[in-house]
PDB file of C-alpha atoms and ligand atoms in Angstrom:
ATOM      1  CA  MET A   2     -13.869   8.423   0.306  1.00  0.00           C
ATOM      2  CA  ASN A   3     -16.434   6.417  -1.908  1.00  0.00           C
ATOM      3  CA  VAL A   4     -18.273   4.933   1.274  1.00  0.00           C
ATOM      4  CA  ALA A   5     -21.163   6.571   2.453  1.00  0.00           C
ATOM      5  CA  ALA A   6     -21.672   6.794   6.033  1.00  0.00           C
ATOM      6  CA  ASN A   7     -24.922   4.797   6.225  1.00  0.00           C
ATOM      7  CA  ILE A   8     -23.747   1.963   4.084  1.00  0.00           C
ATOM      8  CA  VAL A   9     -21.880  -1.033   5.574  1.00  0.00           C
ATOM      9  CA  PRO A  10     -18.295  -0.918   3.837  1.00  0.00           C
ATOM     10  CA  ASP A  11     -17.292  -3.535   1.681  1.00  0.00           C
ATOM     11  CA  ILE A  12     -14.315  -5.354   3.485  1.00  0.00           C
ATOM     12  CA  VAL A  13     -11.644  -6.359   0.936  1.00  0.00           C
ATOM     13  CA  ILE A  14      -8.912  -7.493   3.205  1.00  0.00           C
ATOM     14  CA  ASP A  15      -9.944  -9.455   6.585  1.00  0.00           C
ATOM     15  CA  LEU A  16      -7.612 -10.629   9.010  1.00  0.00           C
ATOM     16  CA  GLN A  17      -8.949 -12.673  11.824  1.00  0.00           C
ATOM     17  CA  GLN A  18      -6.682 -13.915  14.825  1.00  0.00           C
ATOM     18  CA  VAL A  19      -3.575 -14.041  12.973  1.00  0.00           C
ATOM     19  CA  CYS A  20      -0.676 -15.523  14.900  1.00  0.00           C
ATOM     20  CA  THR A  21       2.908 -15.248  13.399  1.00  0.00           C
ATOM     21  CA  ARG A  22       6.108 -16.781  14.941  1.00  0.00           C
ATOM     22  CA  PHE A  23       9.561 -17.016  13.718  1.00  0.00           C
ATOM     23  CA  GLY A  24      10.944 -19.836  16.077  1.00  0.00           C
ATOM     24  CA  THR A  25      10.075 -18.736  19.547  1.00  0.00           C
ATOM     25  CA  HIS A  26       9.885 -15.029  18.490  1.00  0.00           C
ATOM     26  CA  GLU A  27       6.198 -13.973  18.415  1.00  0.00           C
ATOM     27  CA  VAL A  28       5.510 -11.449  15.672  1.00  0.00           C
ATOM     28  CA  HIS A  29       1.669 -11.298  15.548  1.00  0.00           C
ATOM     29  CA  ARG A  30      -0.464 -12.300  18.186  1.00  0.00           C
ATOM     30  CA  ASN A  31      -4.482 -12.965  17.528  1.00  0.00           C
ATOM     31  CA  LEU A  32      -4.265  -9.979  15.031  1.00  0.00           C
ATOM     32  CA  ASN A  33      -7.527  -8.646  13.768  1.00  0.00           C
ATOM     33  CA  LEU A  34      -7.535  -6.144  10.840  1.00  0.00           C
ATOM     34  CA  GLN A  35     -10.233  -5.062   8.067  1.00  0.00           C
ATOM     35  CA  VAL A  36      -9.594  -2.862   5.278  1.00  0.00           C
ATOM     36  CA  ARG A  37     -12.476  -1.250   3.245  1.00  0.00           C
ATOM     37  CA  ARG A  38     -12.769  -1.068  -0.356  1.00  0.00           C
ATOM     38  CA  GLY A  39     -11.758   2.344  -1.865  1.00  0.00           C
ATOM     39  CA  GLU A  40      -9.728   3.589   1.242  1.00  0.00           C
ATOM     40  CA  VAL A  41      -6.173   4.455   1.670  1.00  0.00           C
ATOM     41  CA  PHE A  42      -5.147   2.427   4.798  1.00  0.00           C
ATOM     42  CA  ALA A  43      -1.941   2.738   6.487  1.00  0.00           C
ATOM     43  CA  ILE A  44      -0.132   0.663   8.579  1.00  0.00           C
ATOM     44  CA  ILE A  45       2.467   2.001  11.034  1.00  0.00           C
ATOM     45  CA  GLY A  46       4.428   0.748  13.922  1.00  0.00           C
ATOM     46  CA  GLY A  47       8.021   0.574  15.464  1.00  0.00           C
ATOM     47  CA  SER A  48      10.793  -1.300  13.520  1.00  0.00           C
ATOM     48  CA  GLY A  49      10.328  -5.008  13.700  1.00  0.00           C
ATOM     49  CA  SER A  50       6.721  -4.523  14.872  1.00  0.00           C
ATOM     50  CA  GLY A  51       5.781  -6.997  12.152  1.00  0.00           C
ATOM     51  CA  LYS A  52       4.329  -4.437   9.347  1.00  0.00           C
ATOM     52  CA  SER A  53       6.465  -6.065   6.434  1.00  0.00           C
ATOM     53  CA  THR A  54       5.450  -9.730   7.605  1.00  0.00           C
ATOM     54  CA  LEU A  55       1.981  -8.507   7.593  1.00  0.00           C
ATOM     55  CA  LEU A  56       2.032  -7.203   4.254  1.00  0.00           C
ATOM     56  CA  ARG A  57       3.923 -10.480   3.043  1.00  0.00           C
ATOM     57  CA  GLU A  58       1.124 -12.509   4.539  1.00  0.00           C
ATOM     58  CA  ILE A  59      -1.657 -10.440   2.654  1.00  0.00           C
ATOM     59  CA  ILE A  60       0.108 -10.878  -0.803  1.00  0.00           C
ATOM     60  CA  LEU A  61       0.587 -14.850  -0.359  1.00  0.00           C
ATOM     61  CA  LEU A  62       4.481 -14.461   0.284  1.00  0.00           C
ATOM     62  CA  HIS A  63       4.361 -15.701   3.721  1.00  0.00           C
ATOM     63  CA  GLN A  64       1.800 -18.087   5.691  1.00  0.00           C
ATOM     64  CA  PRO A  65       0.737 -17.215   9.162  1.00  0.00           C
ATOM     65  CA  ASN A  66       1.148 -19.847  11.867  1.00  0.00           C
ATOM     66  CA  SER A  67      -2.661 -19.774  12.579  1.00  0.00           C
ATOM     67  CA  GLY A  68      -5.565 -17.476  11.932  1.00  0.00           C
ATOM     68  CA  ARG A  69      -7.684 -16.555   8.714  1.00  0.00           C
ATOM     69  CA  ILE A  70      -6.837 -14.079   5.929  1.00  0.00           C
ATOM     70  CA  LYS A  71      -9.338 -13.180   3.522  1.00  0.00           C
ATOM     71  CA  VAL A  72      -8.552 -11.033   0.352  1.00  0.00           C
ATOM     72  CA  LEU A  73     -11.180  -9.875  -1.939  1.00  0.00           C
ATOM     73  CA  GLY A  74     -13.262 -12.581  -0.460  1.00  0.00           C
ATOM     74  CA  VAL A  75     -10.895 -15.366  -0.914  1.00  0.00           C
ATOM     75  CA  ASP A  76      -9.594 -17.358   2.087  1.00  0.00           C
ATOM     76  CA  LEU A  77      -5.788 -17.510   1.591  1.00  0.00           C
ATOM     77  CA  ASN A  78      -5.686 -20.799   3.499  1.00  0.00           C
ATOM     78  CA  GLY A  79      -5.263 -23.858   1.134  1.00  0.00           C
ATOM     79  CA  LEU A  80      -5.398 -22.115  -2.070  1.00  0.00           C
ATOM     80  CA  SER A  81      -4.707 -23.960  -5.097  1.00  0.00           C
ATOM     81  CA  ARG A  82      -1.637 -22.848  -7.174  1.00  0.00           C
ATOM     82  CA  ALA A  83      -4.173 -21.608  -9.973  1.00  0.00           C
ATOM     83  CA  ALA A  84      -6.321 -19.945  -7.661  1.00  0.00           C
ATOM     84  CA  ALA A  85      -3.444 -18.130  -5.722  1.00  0.00           C
ATOM     85  CA  LEU A  86      -2.064 -16.954  -9.183  1.00  0.00           C
ATOM     86  CA  LYS A  87      -5.612 -15.534 -10.416  1.00  0.00           C
ATOM     87  CA  LEU A  88      -5.598 -13.873  -6.923  1.00  0.00           C
ATOM     88  CA  ARG A  89      -2.249 -12.323  -7.455  1.00  0.00           C
ATOM     89  CA  LEU A  90      -3.267 -10.744 -10.701  1.00  0.00           C
ATOM     90  CA  ARG A  91      -5.692  -8.688  -8.917  1.00  0.00           C
ATOM     91  CA  TRP A  92      -3.220  -6.873  -6.867  1.00  0.00           C
ATOM     92  CA  GLY A  93      -0.052  -4.920  -7.640  1.00  0.00           C
ATOM     93  CA  VAL A  94       2.865  -4.110  -5.167  1.00  0.00           C
ATOM     94  CA  MET A  95       5.515  -1.726  -4.960  1.00  0.00           C
ATOM     95  CA  PHE A  96       8.080  -2.821  -2.879  1.00  0.00           C
ATOM     96  CA  GLN A  97      10.633  -0.430  -1.014  1.00  0.00           C
ATOM     97  CA  LYS A  98      13.265  -1.396  -3.380  1.00  0.00           C
ATOM     98  CA  GLY A  99      11.569  -0.653  -6.823  1.00  0.00           C
ATOM     99  CA  GLY A 100      12.737  -4.063  -8.362  1.00  0.00           C
ATOM    100  CA  LEU A 101      12.872  -2.893 -11.964  1.00  0.00           C
ATOM    101  CA  PHE A 102      15.200  -4.587 -14.346  1.00  0.00           C
ATOM    102  CA  GLY A 103      17.897  -2.866 -15.246  1.00  0.00           C
ATOM    103  CA  SER A 104      18.394  -4.603 -18.589  1.00  0.00           C
ATOM    104  CA  LEU A 105      14.996  -3.415 -19.773  1.00  0.00           C
ATOM    105  CA  THR A 106      13.723  -0.092 -20.601  1.00  0.00           C
ATOM    106  CA  VAL A 107      10.923   1.542 -18.472  1.00  0.00           C
ATOM    107  CA  LEU A 108       8.201   0.733 -20.983  1.00  0.00           C
ATOM    108  CA  GLU A 109       9.329  -2.747 -21.085  1.00  0.00           C
ATOM    109  CA  ASN A 110       9.574  -3.053 -17.492  1.00  0.00           C
ATOM    110  CA  ILE A 111       5.917  -1.801 -17.198  1.00  0.00           C
ATOM    111  CA  GLY A 112       4.794  -3.966 -19.940  1.00  0.00           C
ATOM    112  CA  LEU A 113       6.336  -7.178 -18.297  1.00  0.00           C
ATOM    113  CA  PRO A 114       3.285  -8.505 -16.223  1.00  0.00           C
ATOM    114  CA  LEU A 115       1.286  -8.113 -19.476  1.00  0.00           C
ATOM    115  CA  ARG A 116       3.636 -10.276 -21.417  1.00  0.00           C
ATOM    116  CA  GLU A 117       3.601 -12.955 -18.661  1.00  0.00           C
ATOM    117  CA  HIS A 118       0.013 -12.753 -17.764  1.00  0.00           C
ATOM    118  CA  THR A 119      -1.984 -11.924 -21.038  1.00  0.00           C
ATOM    119  CA  LYS A 120      -1.890 -12.894 -24.667  1.00  0.00           C
ATOM    120  CA  LEU A 121      -1.975  -9.390 -25.855  1.00  0.00           C
ATOM    121  CA  GLY A 122       0.405  -8.254 -28.635  1.00  0.00           C
ATOM    122  CA  ASP A 123       3.553  -5.927 -28.370  1.00  0.00           C
ATOM    123  CA  ARG A 124       1.832  -3.024 -29.718  1.00  0.00           C
ATOM    124  CA  GLU A 125      -1.067  -3.331 -27.426  1.00  0.00           C
ATOM    125  CA  ILE A 126       1.153  -3.904 -24.469  1.00  0.00           C
ATOM    126  CA  ASP A 127       3.371  -0.954 -25.339  1.00  0.00           C
ATOM    127  CA  ASP A 128       0.151   1.206 -25.499  1.00  0.00           C
ATOM    128  CA  ILE A 129      -1.004   0.083 -22.123  1.00  0.00           C
ATOM    129  CA  ALA A 130       2.384   0.626 -20.529  1.00  0.00           C
ATOM    130  CA  ALA A 131       2.566   3.927 -21.868  1.00  0.00           C
ATOM    131  CA  LYS A 132      -0.964   4.765 -20.388  1.00  0.00           C
ATOM    132  CA  LYS A 133       0.414   3.559 -17.067  1.00  0.00           C
ATOM    133  CA  LEU A 134       3.483   5.632 -17.311  1.00  0.00           C
ATOM    134  CA  ALA A 135       1.213   8.644 -17.840  1.00  0.00           C
ATOM    135  CA  MET A 136      -0.825   7.527 -14.839  1.00  0.00           C
ATOM    136  CA  THR A 137       2.164   7.988 -12.409  1.00  0.00           C
ATOM    137  CA  GLY A 138       2.996  11.493 -13.949  1.00  0.00           C
ATOM    138  CA  LEU A 139       5.936  10.537 -16.006  1.00  0.00           C
ATOM    139  CA  LYS A 140       6.630  11.940 -19.259  1.00  0.00           C
ATOM    140  CA  PRO A 141       6.415   9.632 -22.538  1.00  0.00           C
ATOM    141  CA  GLU A 142      10.087   9.853 -23.068  1.00  0.00           C
ATOM    142  CA  VAL A 143      10.938   8.417 -19.870  1.00  0.00           C
ATOM    143  CA  GLY A 144       9.490   5.085 -21.248  1.00  0.00           C
ATOM    144  CA  ALA A 145      12.607   4.759 -23.442  1.00  0.00           C
ATOM    145  CA  GLN A 146      14.923   5.200 -20.485  1.00  0.00           C
ATOM    146  CA  TYR A 147      16.645   2.616 -18.417  1.00  0.00           C
ATOM    147  CA  PRO A 148      16.373   2.265 -14.753  1.00  0.00           C
ATOM    148  CA  ALA A 149      19.860   3.658 -14.161  1.00  0.00           C
ATOM    149  CA  GLN A 150      19.103   6.799 -15.874  1.00  0.00           C
ATOM    150  CA  LEU A 151      16.054   7.707 -13.419  1.00  0.00           C
ATOM    151  CA  SER A 152      16.066   9.640 -10.231  1.00  0.00           C
ATOM    152  CA  GLY A 153      14.874   8.026  -7.204  1.00  0.00           C
ATOM    153  CA  GLY A 154      11.389   9.549  -7.395  1.00  0.00           C
ATOM    154  CA  MET A 155      11.221   8.546 -11.009  1.00  0.00           C
ATOM    155  CA  MET A 156      12.087   5.085 -10.186  1.00  0.00           C
ATOM    156  CA  LYS A 157       9.266   4.771  -7.696  1.00  0.00           C
ATOM    157  CA  ARG A 158       6.690   5.950 -10.325  1.00  0.00           C
ATOM    158  CA  ALA A 159       7.856   3.505 -12.697  1.00  0.00           C
ATOM    159  CA  ALA A 160       7.681   0.808 -10.125  1.00  0.00           C
ATOM    160  CA  LEU A 161       4.204   1.998  -9.377  1.00  0.00           C
ATOM    161  CA  ALA A 162       3.297   1.927 -13.104  1.00  0.00           C
ATOM    162  CA  ARG A 163       4.363  -1.435 -13.188  1.00  0.00           C
ATOM    163  CA  ALA A 164       2.464  -2.282 -10.193  1.00  0.00           C
ATOM    164  CA  LEU A 165      -0.627  -0.895 -12.260  1.00  0.00           C
ATOM    165  CA  ALA A 166      -0.182  -2.917 -15.371  1.00  0.00           C
ATOM    166  CA  LEU A 167      -2.944  -5.504 -14.866  1.00  0.00           C
ATOM    167  CA  ASP A 168      -5.367  -2.920 -13.632  1.00  0.00           C
ATOM    168  CA  PRO A 169      -5.399  -4.328 -10.059  1.00  0.00           C
ATOM    169  CA  GLU A 170      -7.938  -3.749  -7.437  1.00  0.00           C
ATOM    170  CA  LEU A 171      -5.651  -3.497  -4.721  1.00  0.00           C
ATOM    171  CA  LEU A 172      -2.303  -1.635  -4.275  1.00  0.00           C
ATOM    172  CA  PHE A 173       0.184  -2.364  -1.849  1.00  0.00           C
ATOM    173  CA  LEU A 174       2.942   0.219  -1.092  1.00  0.00           C
ATOM    174  CA  ASP A 175       5.845  -0.483   1.189  1.00  0.00           C
ATOM    175  CA  GLU A 176       7.544   2.687   2.167  1.00  0.00           C
ATOM    176  CA  PRO A 177       6.627   4.602  -1.095  1.00  0.00           C
ATOM    177  CA  THR A 178       8.477   7.795   0.065  1.00  0.00           C
ATOM    178  CA  ALA A 179      11.428   6.355   1.650  1.00  0.00           C
ATOM    179  CA  GLY A 180      14.763   7.561   0.082  1.00  0.00           C
ATOM    180  CA  LEU A 181      13.136  10.644  -1.625  1.00  0.00           C
ATOM    181  CA  ASP A 182      13.924  14.174  -1.407  1.00  0.00           C
ATOM    182  CA  PRO A 183      10.929  16.474  -0.153  1.00  0.00           C
ATOM    183  CA  GLN A 184       9.742  17.621  -3.364  1.00  0.00           C
ATOM    184  CA  SER A 185       9.507  14.143  -5.056  1.00  0.00           C
ATOM    185  CA  ALA A 186       7.956  12.758  -1.675  1.00  0.00           C
ATOM    186  CA  ALA A 187       5.243  15.606  -2.102  1.00  0.00           C
ATOM    187  CA  GLY A 188       4.573  14.379  -5.292  1.00  0.00           C
ATOM    188  CA  VAL A 189       3.570  10.757  -4.050  1.00  0.00           C
ATOM    189  CA  ASP A 190       0.935  12.379  -1.912  1.00  0.00           C
ATOM    190  CA  GLU A 191      -0.951  13.545  -5.137  1.00  0.00           C
ATOM    191  CA  LEU A 192      -0.314  10.238  -6.895  1.00  0.00           C
ATOM    192  CA  VAL A 193      -1.786   8.011  -4.071  1.00  0.00           C
ATOM    193  CA  ILE A 194      -5.018  10.410  -4.033  1.00  0.00           C
ATOM    194  CA  ASN A 195      -5.307  10.367  -7.746  1.00  0.00           C
ATOM    195  CA  LEU A 196      -5.300   6.484  -7.801  1.00  0.00           C
ATOM    196  CA  ARG A 197      -7.971   6.245  -5.105  1.00  0.00           C
ATOM    197  CA  ASP A 198     -10.400   9.053  -6.512  1.00  0.00           C
ATOM    198  CA  GLN A 199      -9.743   8.401 -10.034  1.00  0.00           C
ATOM    199  CA  PHE A 200      -9.282   4.854 -10.443  1.00  0.00           C
ATOM    200  CA  GLY A 201     -11.240   3.483  -7.380  1.00  0.00           C
ATOM    201  CA  LEU A 202      -8.034   1.743  -5.970  1.00  0.00           C
ATOM    202  CA  THR A 203      -7.892   0.380  -2.458  1.00  0.00           C
ATOM    203  CA  ILE A 204      -4.461   1.270  -1.065  1.00  0.00           C
ATOM    204  CA  VAL A 205      -2.608  -0.347   1.639  1.00  0.00           C
ATOM    205  CA  MET A 206       0.672   1.328   2.409  1.00  0.00           C
ATOM    206  CA  ILE A 207       3.250   0.943   4.985  1.00  0.00           C
ATOM    207  CA  SER A 208       5.063   4.191   5.824  1.00  0.00           C
ATOM    208  CA  HIS A 209       6.147   6.258   8.744  1.00  0.00           C
ATOM    209  CA  ASP A 210       6.365   9.350   6.543  1.00  0.00           C
ATOM    210  CA  LEU A 211       4.114  11.628   8.704  1.00  0.00           C
ATOM    211  CA  ASP A 212       3.462  14.076   5.936  1.00  0.00           C
ATOM    212  CA  LEU A 213       2.192  11.382   3.758  1.00  0.00           C
ATOM    213  CA  LEU A 214       0.106   9.838   6.292  1.00  0.00           C
ATOM    214  CA  TRP A 215      -1.515  13.168   7.115  1.00  0.00           C
ATOM    215  CA  GLN A 216      -2.150  13.808   3.384  1.00  0.00           C
ATOM    216  CA  VAL A 217      -3.531  10.660   2.113  1.00  0.00           C
ATOM    217  CA  ALA A 218      -4.462   7.902   4.815  1.00  0.00           C
ATOM    218  CA  ASP A 219      -7.988   7.627   5.445  1.00  0.00           C
ATOM    219  CA  ARG A 220      -7.372   5.297   8.250  1.00  0.00           C
ATOM    220  CA  VAL A 221      -4.037   4.032  10.055  1.00  0.00           C
ATOM    221  CA  ALA A 222      -3.589   0.894  12.015  1.00  0.00           C
ATOM    222  CA  VAL A 223      -0.822   1.014  14.565  1.00  0.00           C
ATOM    223  CA  LEU A 224       1.008  -2.174  15.129  1.00  0.00           C
ATOM    224  CA  GLY A 225       2.784  -2.858  18.507  1.00  0.00           C
ATOM    225  CA  GLU A 226       2.974  -5.584  20.823  1.00  0.00           C
ATOM    226  CA  GLY A 227       2.058  -8.167  18.213  1.00  0.00           C
ATOM    227  CA  THR A 228      -1.453  -6.734  17.700  1.00  0.00           C
ATOM    228  CA  VAL A 229      -3.143  -3.738  16.376  1.00  0.00           C
ATOM    229  CA  GLN A 230      -3.236  -1.158  18.964  1.00  0.00           C
ATOM    230  CA  GLY A 231      -5.695   1.092  17.168  1.00  0.00           C
ATOM    231  CA  VAL A 232      -7.110   2.051  13.877  1.00  0.00           C
ATOM    232  CA  ALA A 233      -8.350   5.719  13.349  1.00  0.00           C
ATOM    233  CA  ALA A 234      -7.960   8.712  11.176  1.00  0.00           C
ATOM    234  CA  MET A 235      -4.972  10.768  11.787  1.00  0.00           C
ATOM    235  CA  VAL A 236      -6.660  13.274  13.362  1.00  0.00           C
ATOM    236  CA  GLU A 237      -8.082  10.924  16.006  1.00  0.00           C
ATOM    237  CA  LEU A 238      -4.922   9.001  16.583  1.00  0.00           C
ATOM    238  CA  ALA A 239      -2.881  12.411  17.378  1.00  0.00           C
ATOM    239  CA  GLN A 240      -5.233  12.701  20.330  1.00  0.00           C
ATOM    240  CA  LEU A 241      -4.789   9.324  21.819  1.00  0.00           C
ATOM    241  CA  ASP A 242      -2.732   8.735  24.808  1.00  0.00           C
ATOM    242  CA  ASN A 243      -1.727   5.046  24.057  1.00  0.00           C
ATOM    243  CA  PRO A 244       2.096   4.574  24.789  1.00  0.00           C
ATOM    244  CA  SER A 245       2.468   2.699  21.412  1.00  0.00           C
ATOM    245  CA  ILE A 246       0.903   5.533  19.481  1.00  0.00           C
ATOM    246  CA  ARG A 247       2.390   8.498  21.141  1.00  0.00           C
ATOM    247  CA  PRO A 248       5.884   8.326  20.078  1.00  0.00           C
ATOM    248  CA  PHE A 249       4.722   8.618  16.451  1.00  0.00           C
ATOM    249  CA  PHE A 250       3.246  12.088  17.250  1.00  0.00           C
ATOM    250  CA  GLU A 251       6.166  13.365  19.237  1.00  0.00           C
ATOM    251  CA  GLY A 252       9.524  14.639  18.350  1.00  0.00           C
ATOM    252  CA  ALA A 253      10.311  17.519  15.879  1.00  0.00           C
ATOM    253  CA  ARG A 254       9.042  15.774  12.795  1.00  0.00           C
ATOM    254  CA  GLY A 255       6.244  14.672  14.292  1.00  0.00           C
ATOM    255  CA  ARG A 256       5.288  18.222  15.183  1.00  0.00           C
ATOM    256  CA  ALA A 257       6.420  19.830  11.959  1.00  0.00           C
ATOM    257  CA  ALA A 258       4.149  17.133   9.975  1.00  0.00           C
ATOM    258  CA  GLN A 259       1.039  17.888  12.339  1.00  0.00           C
ATOM    259  CA  ALA A 260       1.684  21.847  12.081  1.00  0.00           C
ATOM    260  CA  GLY A 261       0.964  21.304   8.179  1.00  0.00           C
ATOM    261  CA  VAL A 262      -2.538  20.485   8.775  1.00  0.00           C
ATOM    262  CA  PRO A 263      -5.354  22.589   9.964  1.00  0.00           C
ATOM    263  CA  PRO A 264      -5.936  21.626  13.576  1.00  0.00           C
ATOM    264  CA  ILE A 265      -9.660  21.469  13.273  1.00  0.00           C
ATOM    265  CA  SER A 266     -11.338  17.897  13.422  1.00  0.00           C
ATOM    266  CA  LEU A 267     -12.640  17.772   9.579  1.00  0.00           C
ATOM    267  CA  PRO A 268     -15.311  15.327   8.875  1.00  0.00           C
ATOM    268  CA  LYS A 269     -13.823  12.015   7.603  1.00  0.00           C
ATOM    269  CA  GLU A 270     -15.005  12.063   4.008  1.00  0.00           C
ATOM    270  CA  THR A 271     -13.051  15.242   3.244  1.00  0.00           C
ATOM    271  CA  SER A 272     -10.335  15.027   5.734  1.00  0.00           C
ATOM    272  CA  SER A 273      -7.760  13.364   3.384  1.00  0.00           C
ATOM    273  CA  LYS A 274      -8.694  15.149   0.169  1.00  0.00           C
ATOM    274  CA  PRO A 275      -5.940  17.532  -1.462  1.00  0.00           C
ATOM    275  CA  LYS A 276      -6.194  21.136  -0.414  1.00  0.00           C
TER     276      LYS A 276
HETATM  277  P1  ADP B   5       8.725  -4.344  10.357  1.00  0.00           P
HETATM  278  O1  ADP B   5       8.456  -4.375   8.852  1.00  0.00           O
HETATM  279  O2  ADP B   5       7.542  -3.948  11.188  1.00  0.00           O
HETATM  280  O3  ADP B   5       9.820  -3.626  10.751  1.00  0.00           O
HETATM  281  P2  ADP B   5       9.039  -7.188  10.188  1.00  0.00           P
HETATM  282  O4  ADP B   5       7.734  -7.429   9.574  1.00  0.00           O
HETATM  283  O5  ADP B   5       9.953  -6.911   9.026  1.00  0.00           O
HETATM  284  O6  ADP B   5       9.006  -5.927  10.862  1.00  0.00           O
HETATM  285  O7  ADP B   5       9.647  -8.205  11.266  1.00  0.00           O
HETATM  286  C1  ADP B   5       9.293  -8.502  12.239  1.00  0.00           C
HETATM  287  C2  ADP B   5       9.894  -9.424  13.212  1.00  0.00           C
HETATM  288  O8  ADP B   5      10.046 -10.585  12.592  1.00  0.00           O
HETATM  289  C3  ADP B   5      11.504  -9.032  13.190  1.00  0.00           C
HETATM  290  O9  ADP B   5      11.869  -9.126  14.618  1.00  0.00           O
HETATM  291  C4  ADP B   5      12.072  -9.558  12.203  1.00  0.00           C
HETATM  292  O10 ADP B   5      13.464  -9.805  12.674  1.00  0.00           O
HETATM  293  C5  ADP B   5      11.326 -11.065  12.284  1.00  0.00           C
HETATM  294  N1  ADP B   5      11.518 -11.712  11.015  1.00  0.00           N
HETATM  295  C6  ADP B   5      10.881 -11.141   9.981  1.00  0.00           C
HETATM  296  N2  ADP B   5      11.059 -12.105   8.844  1.00  0.00           N
HETATM  297  C7  ADP B   5      11.598 -13.085   9.406  1.00  0.00           C
HETATM  298  C8  ADP B   5      12.263 -14.343   8.809  1.00  0.00           C
HETATM  299  N3  ADP B   5      12.033 -14.713   7.550  1.00  0.00           N
HETATM  300  N4  ADP B   5      12.668 -15.084   9.759  1.00  0.00           N
HETATM  301  C9  ADP B   5      12.860 -14.838  11.063  1.00  0.00           C
HETATM  302  N5  ADP B   5      12.699 -13.796  11.544  1.00  0.00           N
HETATM  303  C10 ADP B   5      11.753 -12.748  10.920  1.00  0.00           C
HETATM  304 MG1   MG B   6       9.296  -3.662   7.144  1.00  0.00          MG
END
């Protein structure tokens, strides 16, 4: 973490009293949440607890019924189209289904946001795209391949490279390890930590992958009953006796994931660094 303990952290995402309803179905009730600059912030919660909706609200794809959301200091309420576009360029999103265009090569896919939003020439765009490809650990030759030729893990990396194309300050990941074999999933841990530590990105991810959460999350918010049940580091969450939180740490998978980390309480600043 790059936030010293005695400095007030810089809040880059701030949700105050957010309420969301679909018809009579209440998804968020007076929900409050703050994400600090430079952290890996995870959102967990049962299926249907409103995680994806929350992410969609933060990235301007859905408007809550009430409450206030600020991203990078900008109030999302009543933004002009121009201001919304400007803000959208400051974050990258990797959706659960990578969403690469099948008719474009990997390099062309990564370059797409640059083609749309900058005046850079083809050569510069290819150079930047190649750098992003390398940042996500893919070999240069993958750039010439088409999405259908990639494994699930490579596809996720390529989608991540595209999310990084415009040098975002914020990166949103929805289930970055879902559907990956254990080896590819383990690579995602390192990747996320590198992006935070080398490039200073703030990363918000939705995940129920306990291995990933233990390895990379600085803080974890647990969604349940329409609100945030708690925000804490995994070591702290694992010790809580809250009925909305407990289920995540129970069962064989939860125990196996916990067994993979030392049972001592590491200082927060180092607890999430790779071993
Ligand atoms: P999660 O990602 O935590 O599984 P979601 O945010 O996708 O949950 O959904 C939360 C609840 O809101 C679910 O009950 C879902 O059915 C409902 N919901 C989400 N989007 C819509 C929508 N566009 N219209 C109606 N209901 C929705
Ligand atoms: Mg979801």
